[in-house]
């Protein structure tokens, strides 16, 4: 029985933590298959699960509902994502009331991406605006960060200056965008520590099991594929069974290397696939207790 749902405390008290990201169903799509995937994922006993907000076409309205299910029915601590750019103060206040009512303590404060028709008058410009509002309300707060620079920022140094403002507004931890070269993470972590950012930086790992999907994701996020990984995708990308095995092996190796080099917390972008998360966690038996 979990008694402490606070992610800051969970990371501090574990030697190696592995958490999972899930996304709610798209609008007008049934909730049951996602609920079933989430229940399977919860049986693998992640340190916590995060539920995205509107990302990849997932409906915002389902985020809190699914997050509440994760915590109350599956007994797994939850992190609810919340974006602010396309929202306003009134809607965010409503979301905060719903989060409180659902007993959710942890929120990943995000700006979100701008649709092309966004109006000029906005209550929130950056994720840090949301952090400032949420902080006095007693939530444990996370934020996103980008080891290969956020695609809209022209220089990593500038992006880290902005990140420092977001952290100083009241973040308890950060989660990185996916990366496929651990050296990118370690270099970035050194930059963050030099900039005075000392909170935990959870390493975001995407197990790639579909060659076509990864080309699209990397294009949107600006994530680079190292040659070794590109060779795997080129060789096995069109064969689902081979790509699954190769993707699981690559992600496992990345995680083992991160833990061996002192990283305490890893977040798996599960894409709602329990079978992938299970194979990785089986590989980590003995390391993650
Ligand atoms: P911010 O921290 O606000 O940064 C956005 C840009 O603004 C950056 O280029 C930054 O350098 C710049 N900036 C920040 N502050 C300033 C300032 N004071 N002055 C000038 N420039 C500034 N999207 C979803 O829609 N739903 C999700 O659930 C979701 N989950 C995510 C989870 C993770 C772990 C990650 C890494 C991303 C996620 N995203 C999600 C994507 C995210 O919303 C986008 O990447 C978005 O473009 C940026 O959001 P942010 O919170 O990082 O923005």
Tab-separated table of C-alpha atoms and ligand atoms in Angstrom:
chain	number	residue	atom	x	y	z
A	1	UNK	CA	0.000	0.000	0.000
A	2	UNK	CA	1.536	3.317	-1.101
A	3	UNK	CA	1.341	5.985	1.589
A	4	UNK	CA	3.407	8.815	0.101
A	5	UNK	CA	2.464	10.027	-3.364
A	6	UNK	CA	4.880	12.987	-3.440
A	7	UNK	CA	7.287	12.535	-6.367
A	8	UNK	CA	10.028	14.665	-4.816
A	9	UNK	CA	10.053	12.260	-1.831
A	10	UNK	CA	9.781	9.154	-4.050
A	11	UNK	CA	12.895	10.143	-6.029
A	12	UNK	CA	14.798	11.113	-2.890
A	13	UNK	CA	14.071	7.797	-1.196
A	14	UNK	CA	14.763	5.413	-4.112
A	15	UNK	CA	18.126	4.191	-5.362
A	16	UNK	CA	16.829	3.703	-8.900
A	17	UNK	CA	13.369	4.884	-9.886
A	18	UNK	CA	11.595	4.038	-13.149
A	19	UNK	CA	8.329	5.828	-13.954
A	20	UNK	CA	5.994	5.465	-16.949
A	21	UNK	CA	4.222	7.995	-19.180
A	22	UNK	CA	0.752	7.197	-20.539
A	23	UNK	CA	-1.625	9.229	-22.665
A	24	UNK	CA	-5.433	9.401	-22.483
A	25	UNK	CA	-7.558	8.369	-25.478
A	26	UNK	CA	-8.323	10.809	-28.271
A	27	UNK	CA	-11.649	12.601	-28.228
A	28	UNK	CA	-14.563	10.287	-29.162
A	29	UNK	CA	-12.364	7.207	-28.620
A	30	UNK	CA	-13.300	4.713	-25.890
A	31	UNK	CA	-11.522	4.933	-22.564
A	32	UNK	CA	-11.529	1.161	-21.842
A	33	UNK	CA	-8.476	0.064	-23.905
A	34	UNK	CA	-6.362	2.799	-22.300
A	35	UNK	CA	-7.650	1.897	-18.825
A	36	UNK	CA	-6.735	-1.745	-19.530
A	37	UNK	CA	-3.215	-0.752	-20.694
A	38	UNK	CA	-2.770	1.432	-17.614
A	39	UNK	CA	-3.835	-1.405	-15.330
A	40	UNK	CA	-1.297	-3.734	-16.986
A	41	UNK	CA	1.398	-1.071	-16.664
A	42	UNK	CA	0.592	-0.547	-12.983
A	43	UNK	CA	1.185	-4.267	-12.301
A	44	UNK	CA	4.839	-3.774	-13.328
A	45	UNK	CA	5.084	-1.409	-10.339
A	46	UNK	CA	6.549	1.827	-11.708
A	47	UNK	CA	7.631	4.441	-9.148
A	48	UNK	CA	4.878	6.669	-10.536
A	49	UNK	CA	2.899	7.154	-13.748
A	50	UNK	CA	2.441	10.423	-15.602
A	51	UNK	CA	-0.651	11.196	-17.686
A	52	UNK	CA	-0.255	13.605	-20.606
A	53	UNK	CA	-2.557	16.552	-21.292
A	54	UNK	CA	-3.784	16.972	-24.856
A	55	UNK	CA	-0.468	15.712	-26.307
A	56	UNK	CA	-0.673	13.653	-29.505
A	57	UNK	CA	-4.395	14.383	-29.846
A	58	UNK	CA	-5.299	13.019	-26.374
A	59	UNK	CA	-8.321	14.778	-24.900
A	60	UNK	CA	-7.622	17.138	-21.975
A	61	UNK	CA	-10.867	16.179	-20.304
A	62	UNK	CA	-9.632	12.628	-19.743
A	63	UNK	CA	-6.323	13.516	-18.091
A	64	UNK	CA	-7.562	14.026	-14.549
A	65	UNK	CA	-10.061	11.171	-14.851
A	66	UNK	CA	-7.302	8.753	-15.930
A	67	UNK	CA	-4.831	10.143	-13.371
A	68	UNK	CA	-7.362	9.621	-10.572
A	69	UNK	CA	-7.861	6.018	-11.767
A	70	UNK	CA	-4.086	5.393	-11.739
A	71	UNK	CA	-3.766	6.600	-8.178
A	72	UNK	CA	-6.990	5.357	-6.575
A	73	UNK	CA	-7.704	2.102	-8.432
A	74	UNK	CA	-4.178	1.028	-9.436
A	75	UNK	CA	-2.486	2.339	-6.265
A	76	UNK	CA	0.354	3.983	-8.231
A	77	UNK	CA	1.418	7.591	-7.458
A	78	UNK	CA	0.468	9.866	-10.334
A	79	UNK	CA	1.805	12.957	-12.074
A	80	UNK	CA	-0.858	14.869	-14.048
A	81	UNK	CA	0.405	16.997	-16.956
A	82	UNK	CA	-1.192	20.433	-17.430
A	83	UNK	CA	-0.605	22.901	-20.282
A	84	UNK	CA	-1.424	26.614	-20.126
A	85	UNK	CA	-0.733	28.395	-23.429
A	86	UNK	CA	-4.154	27.816	-24.983
A	87	UNK	CA	-5.972	28.121	-21.657
A	88	UNK	CA	-6.911	31.112	-19.492
A	89	UNK	CA	-6.894	31.889	-15.789
A	90	UNK	CA	-10.493	30.777	-15.289
A	91	UNK	CA	-9.972	27.387	-16.970
A	92	UNK	CA	-6.739	26.799	-15.076
A	93	UNK	CA	-8.565	27.570	-11.798
A	94	UNK	CA	-11.157	24.929	-12.762
A	95	UNK	CA	-8.400	22.400	-13.500
A	96	UNK	CA	-6.751	23.159	-10.150
A	97	UNK	CA	-10.076	22.526	-8.338
A	98	UNK	CA	-10.487	19.210	-10.194
A	99	UNK	CA	-6.914	18.156	-9.382
A	100	UNK	CA	-7.470	18.921	-5.697
A	101	UNK	CA	-10.813	17.102	-5.702
A	102	UNK	CA	-9.190	14.029	-7.290
A	103	UNK	CA	-6.460	14.016	-4.627
A	104	UNK	CA	-3.643	14.602	-7.147
A	105	UNK	CA	-0.516	16.063	-5.553
A	106	UNK	CA	1.942	16.123	-8.473
A	107	UNK	CA	1.607	18.275	-11.601
A	108	UNK	CA	3.920	18.630	-14.612
A	109	UNK	CA	3.584	22.332	-15.519
A	110	UNK	CA	3.852	22.817	-19.283
A	111	UNK	CA	3.371	25.583	-21.765
A	112	UNK	CA	2.138	23.297	-24.565
A	113	UNK	CA	2.531	23.960	-28.273
A	114	UNK	CA	0.920	26.934	-30.010
A	115	UNK	CA	-1.760	26.230	-32.597
A	116	UNK	CA	-1.395	28.482	-35.669
A	117	UNK	CA	-4.575	30.440	-34.847
A	118	UNK	CA	-3.695	31.337	-31.246
A	119	UNK	CA	-4.934	34.803	-30.144
A	120	UNK	CA	-2.492	37.463	-29.042
A	121	UNK	CA	-4.130	38.103	-25.669
A	122	UNK	CA	-3.132	35.268	-23.418
A	123	UNK	CA	-3.075	34.826	-19.670
A	124	UNK	CA	-0.078	32.451	-19.904
A	125	UNK	CA	2.952	32.840	-22.121
A	126	UNK	CA	5.411	30.362	-20.601
A	127	UNK	CA	5.238	27.327	-18.331
A	128	UNK	CA	6.860	29.444	-15.595
A	129	UNK	CA	3.650	31.565	-15.475
A	130	UNK	CA	1.753	28.392	-14.551
A	131	UNK	CA	4.390	27.360	-11.973
A	132	UNK	CA	3.989	30.740	-10.175
A	133	UNK	CA	0.244	30.150	-9.800
A	134	UNK	CA	0.499	26.499	-8.745
A	135	UNK	CA	3.369	26.817	-6.275
A	136	UNK	CA	1.522	28.451	-3.350
A	137	UNK	CA	-1.202	25.771	-3.587
A	138	UNK	CA	0.927	22.980	-2.133
A	139	UNK	CA	1.464	20.830	-5.268
A	140	UNK	CA	4.737	19.016	-5.973
A	141	UNK	CA	5.679	20.499	-9.359
A	142	UNK	CA	7.679	19.216	-12.306
A	143	UNK	CA	8.693	20.886	-15.555
A	144	UNK	CA	9.987	19.810	-18.977
A	145	UNK	CA	13.553	20.363	-20.167
A	146	UNK	CA	15.382	19.767	-23.426
A	147	UNK	CA	18.947	18.331	-23.513
A	148	UNK	CA	19.135	19.157	-27.240
A	149	UNK	CA	17.564	22.638	-26.756
A	150	UNK	CA	13.859	23.460	-27.132
A	151	UNK	CA	13.109	23.661	-30.888
A	152	UNK	CA	11.915	27.293	-30.634
A	153	UNK	CA	15.048	28.544	-28.861
A	154	UNK	CA	18.093	29.360	-30.965
A	155	UNK	CA	20.745	28.585	-28.333
A	156	UNK	CA	21.040	26.035	-25.533
A	157	UNK	CA	22.558	28.616	-23.159
A	158	UNK	CA	19.539	30.888	-23.591
A	159	UNK	CA	17.157	27.938	-23.171
A	160	UNK	CA	18.897	27.070	-19.879
A	161	UNK	CA	18.558	30.707	-18.682
A	162	UNK	CA	14.813	30.435	-19.307
A	163	UNK	CA	14.768	27.036	-17.582
A	164	UNK	CA	16.471	28.559	-14.520
A	165	UNK	CA	13.632	31.107	-14.282
A	166	UNK	CA	11.102	28.255	-14.459
A	167	UNK	CA	12.932	26.277	-11.760
A	168	UNK	CA	13.235	29.352	-9.516
A	169	UNK	CA	9.484	29.921	-9.872
A	170	UNK	CA	9.068	26.756	-7.774
A	171	UNK	CA	9.788	23.463	-9.553
A	172	UNK	CA	10.677	20.362	-7.537
A	173	UNK	CA	12.008	18.264	-10.428
A	174	UNK	CA	12.522	18.225	-14.199
A	175	UNK	CA	11.846	15.550	-16.812
A	176	UNK	CA	13.859	15.598	-20.035
A	177	UNK	CA	12.715	15.287	-23.585
A	178	UNK	CA	13.741	11.873	-24.979
A	179	UNK	CA	17.334	11.447	-26.071
A	180	UNK	CA	19.158	8.502	-27.643
A	181	UNK	CA	22.738	9.386	-26.754
A	182	UNK	CA	23.483	9.385	-23.018
A	183	UNK	CA	26.421	11.747	-23.530
A	184	UNK	CA	23.879	14.391	-24.547
A	185	UNK	CA	22.167	13.970	-21.155
A	186	UNK	CA	25.400	14.058	-19.145
A	187	UNK	CA	26.700	17.187	-20.940
A	188	UNK	CA	23.337	18.878	-20.405
A	189	UNK	CA	23.275	17.933	-16.712
A	190	UNK	CA	26.715	19.534	-16.276
A	191	UNK	CA	25.405	22.752	-17.916
A	192	UNK	CA	22.372	22.755	-15.608
A	193	UNK	CA	24.483	22.281	-12.466
A	194	UNK	CA	26.808	25.111	-13.630
A	195	UNK	CA	23.751	27.306	-14.084
A	196	UNK	CA	22.751	26.620	-10.461
A	197	UNK	CA	19.907	24.197	-11.261
A	198	UNK	CA	20.200	21.552	-8.561
A	199	UNK	CA	16.802	19.783	-8.553
A	200	UNK	CA	16.518	16.161	-9.839
A	201	UNK	CA	16.525	15.800	-13.647
A	202	UNK	CA	14.597	12.645	-14.572
A	203	UNK	CA	15.984	11.121	-17.780
A	204	UNK	CA	13.276	10.594	-20.423
A	205	UNK	CA	13.775	7.361	-22.382
A	206	UNK	CA	11.697	6.381	-25.410
A	207	UNK	CA	11.822	2.683	-26.296
A	208	UNK	CA	11.539	2.761	-30.082
A	209	UNK	CA	9.559	-0.138	-31.462
A	210	UNK	CA	8.347	1.403	-34.703
A	211	UNK	CA	10.774	2.700	-37.319
A	212	UNK	CA	8.359	5.070	-39.085
A	213	UNK	CA	7.095	6.644	-35.885
A	214	UNK	CA	10.588	7.580	-34.703
A	215	UNK	CA	11.436	9.527	-37.853
A	216	UNK	CA	8.305	11.667	-37.313
A	217	UNK	CA	8.915	12.169	-33.577
A	218	UNK	CA	12.545	13.197	-34.098
A	219	UNK	CA	11.504	15.704	-36.759
A	220	UNK	CA	9.034	17.398	-34.384
A	221	UNK	CA	11.238	17.340	-31.275
A	222	UNK	CA	14.638	18.037	-32.860
A	223	UNK	CA	16.068	14.901	-31.174
A	224	UNK	CA	19.130	13.494	-32.962
A	225	UNK	CA	19.509	9.819	-33.743
A	226	UNK	CA	23.097	8.651	-33.112
A	227	UNK	CA	24.562	6.583	-36.000
A	228	UNK	CA	24.442	3.347	-33.961
A	229	UNK	CA	20.731	3.817	-33.371
A	230	UNK	CA	20.052	4.967	-36.942
A	231	UNK	CA	21.633	1.705	-38.158
A	232	UNK	CA	19.216	-0.287	-35.966
A	233	UNK	CA	16.198	1.606	-37.342
A	234	UNK	CA	17.479	1.246	-40.944
A	235	UNK	CA	18.090	-2.482	-40.500
A	236	UNK	CA	15.026	-3.504	-38.448
A	237	UNK	CA	12.542	-0.607	-38.880
A	238	UNK	CA	10.320	-2.487	-41.335
A	239	UNK	CA	10.175	-5.698	-39.305
A	240	UNK	CA	8.014	-5.143	-36.183
A	241	UNK	CA	9.240	-8.190	-34.220
A	242	UNK	CA	12.929	-7.376	-34.814
A	243	UNK	CA	12.413	-3.661	-34.134
A	244	UNK	CA	10.649	-4.495	-30.853
A	245	UNK	CA	13.589	-6.622	-29.662
A	246	UNK	CA	16.184	-4.099	-30.857
A	247	UNK	CA	14.268	-1.128	-29.366
A	248	UNK	CA	13.888	-2.860	-25.997
A	249	UNK	CA	17.596	-3.813	-25.983
A	250	UNK	CA	18.694	-0.262	-26.866
A	251	UNK	CA	16.482	1.365	-24.208
A	252	UNK	CA	17.649	-1.180	-21.597
A	253	UNK	CA	21.282	-0.448	-22.390
A	254	UNK	CA	20.685	3.302	-22.145
A	255	UNK	CA	19.022	2.895	-18.727
A	256	UNK	CA	21.704	0.576	-17.338
A	257	UNK	CA	24.387	3.036	-18.467
A	258	UNK	CA	22.517	5.982	-16.883
A	259	UNK	CA	22.115	4.138	-13.559
A	260	UNK	CA	25.746	2.997	-13.650
A	261	UNK	CA	26.801	6.630	-14.040
A	262	UNK	CA	24.819	7.769	-11.003
A	263	UNK	CA	21.430	8.780	-12.452
A	264	UNK	CA	18.664	7.966	-9.964
A	265	UNK	CA	15.475	8.434	-11.967
A	266	UNK	CA	14.349	7.403	-15.452
A	267	UNK	CA	10.975	8.090	-17.103
A	268	UNK	CA	9.838	5.654	-19.822
A	269	UNK	CA	7.704	7.026	-22.636
A	270	UNK	CA	5.645	3.812	-22.802
A	271	UNK	CA	3.268	4.868	-25.614
A	272	UNK	CA	0.651	2.873	-23.626
A	273	UNK	CA	2.434	-0.421	-24.459
A	274	UNK	CA	2.642	-2.653	-21.367
A	275	UNK	CA	4.486	-5.416	-23.249
A	276	UNK	CA	7.383	-3.062	-24.047
A	277	UNK	CA	7.607	-1.671	-20.499
A	278	UNK	CA	7.432	-5.199	-19.088
A	279	UNK	CA	10.315	-6.463	-21.226
A	280	UNK	CA	12.475	-3.521	-20.166
A	281	UNK	CA	11.609	-3.925	-16.479
A	282	UNK	CA	12.351	-7.676	-16.715
A	283	UNK	CA	15.786	-6.767	-18.088
A	284	UNK	CA	16.303	-4.413	-15.130
A	285	UNK	CA	15.427	-7.029	-12.475
A	286	UNK	CA	17.916	-6.860	-9.660
A	287	UNK	CA	18.871	-3.286	-10.536
A	288	UNK	CA	15.447	-1.725	-9.925
A	289	UNK	CA	14.121	-3.126	-6.642
B	1	LIG	P1	8.477	26.613	-21.639
B	1	LIG	O1	9.282	26.174	-20.481
B	1	LIG	O2	7.524	27.748	-21.435
B	1	LIG	O3	9.486	26.967	-22.840
B	1	LIG	C1	8.990	27.138	-24.158
B	1	LIG	C2	9.937	28.008	-24.967
B	1	LIG	O4	9.916	29.342	-24.461
B	1	LIG	C3	11.406	27.567	-24.916
B	1	LIG	O5	11.971	27.768	-26.182
B	1	LIG	C4	12.029	28.508	-23.875
B	1	LIG	O6	13.422	28.718	-24.114
B	1	LIG	C5	11.215	29.786	-24.115
B	1	LIG	N1	11.080	30.605	-22.897
B	1	LIG	C6	10.738	30.184	-21.659
B	1	LIG	N2	10.707	31.233	-20.799
B	1	LIG	C7	11.036	32.332	-21.512
B	1	LIG	C8	11.184	33.715	-21.203
B	1	LIG	N3	10.988	34.181	-19.968
B	1	LIG	N4	11.542	34.580	-22.205
B	1	LIG	C9	11.735	34.131	-23.487
B	1	LIG	N5	11.629	32.825	-23.847
B	1	LIG	C10	11.265	31.941	-22.867
B	1	LIG	N6	2.834	18.861	-24.535
B	1	LIG	C11	1.501	18.717	-24.372
B	1	LIG	O7	0.710	19.343	-25.081
B	1	LIG	N7	0.989	17.875	-23.404
B	1	LIG	C12	1.788	17.139	-22.581
B	1	LIG	O8	1.311	16.384	-21.738
B	1	LIG	C13	3.214	17.262	-22.745
B	1	LIG	N8	4.062	16.583	-21.947
B	1	LIG	C14	5.425	16.775	-22.075
B	1	LIG	C15	6.289	16.110	-21.192
B	1	LIG	C16	7.674	16.271	-21.305
B	1	LIG	C17	8.586	15.556	-20.345
B	1	LIG	C18	8.201	17.110	-22.334
B	1	LIG	C19	9.684	17.267	-22.483
B	1	LIG	C20	7.350	17.787	-23.196
B	1	LIG	C21	5.954	17.637	-23.075
B	1	LIG	N9	5.065	18.323	-23.906
B	1	LIG	C22	3.703	18.164	-23.757
B	1	LIG	C23	5.560	19.194	-24.985
B	1	LIG	C24	5.671	20.684	-24.539
B	1	LIG	O9	4.393	21.204	-24.252
B	1	LIG	C25	6.320	21.451	-25.681
B	1	LIG	O10	7.647	21.037	-25.857
B	1	LIG	C26	6.239	22.977	-25.624
B	1	LIG	O11	6.687	23.491	-26.871
B	1	LIG	C27	7.109	23.622	-24.545
B	1	LIG	O12	6.598	23.434	-23.305
B	1	LIG	P2	7.468	23.853	-21.989
B	1	LIG	O13	6.590	23.637	-20.824
B	1	LIG	O14	8.783	23.208	-22.025
B	1	LIG	O15	7.628	25.443	-22.284
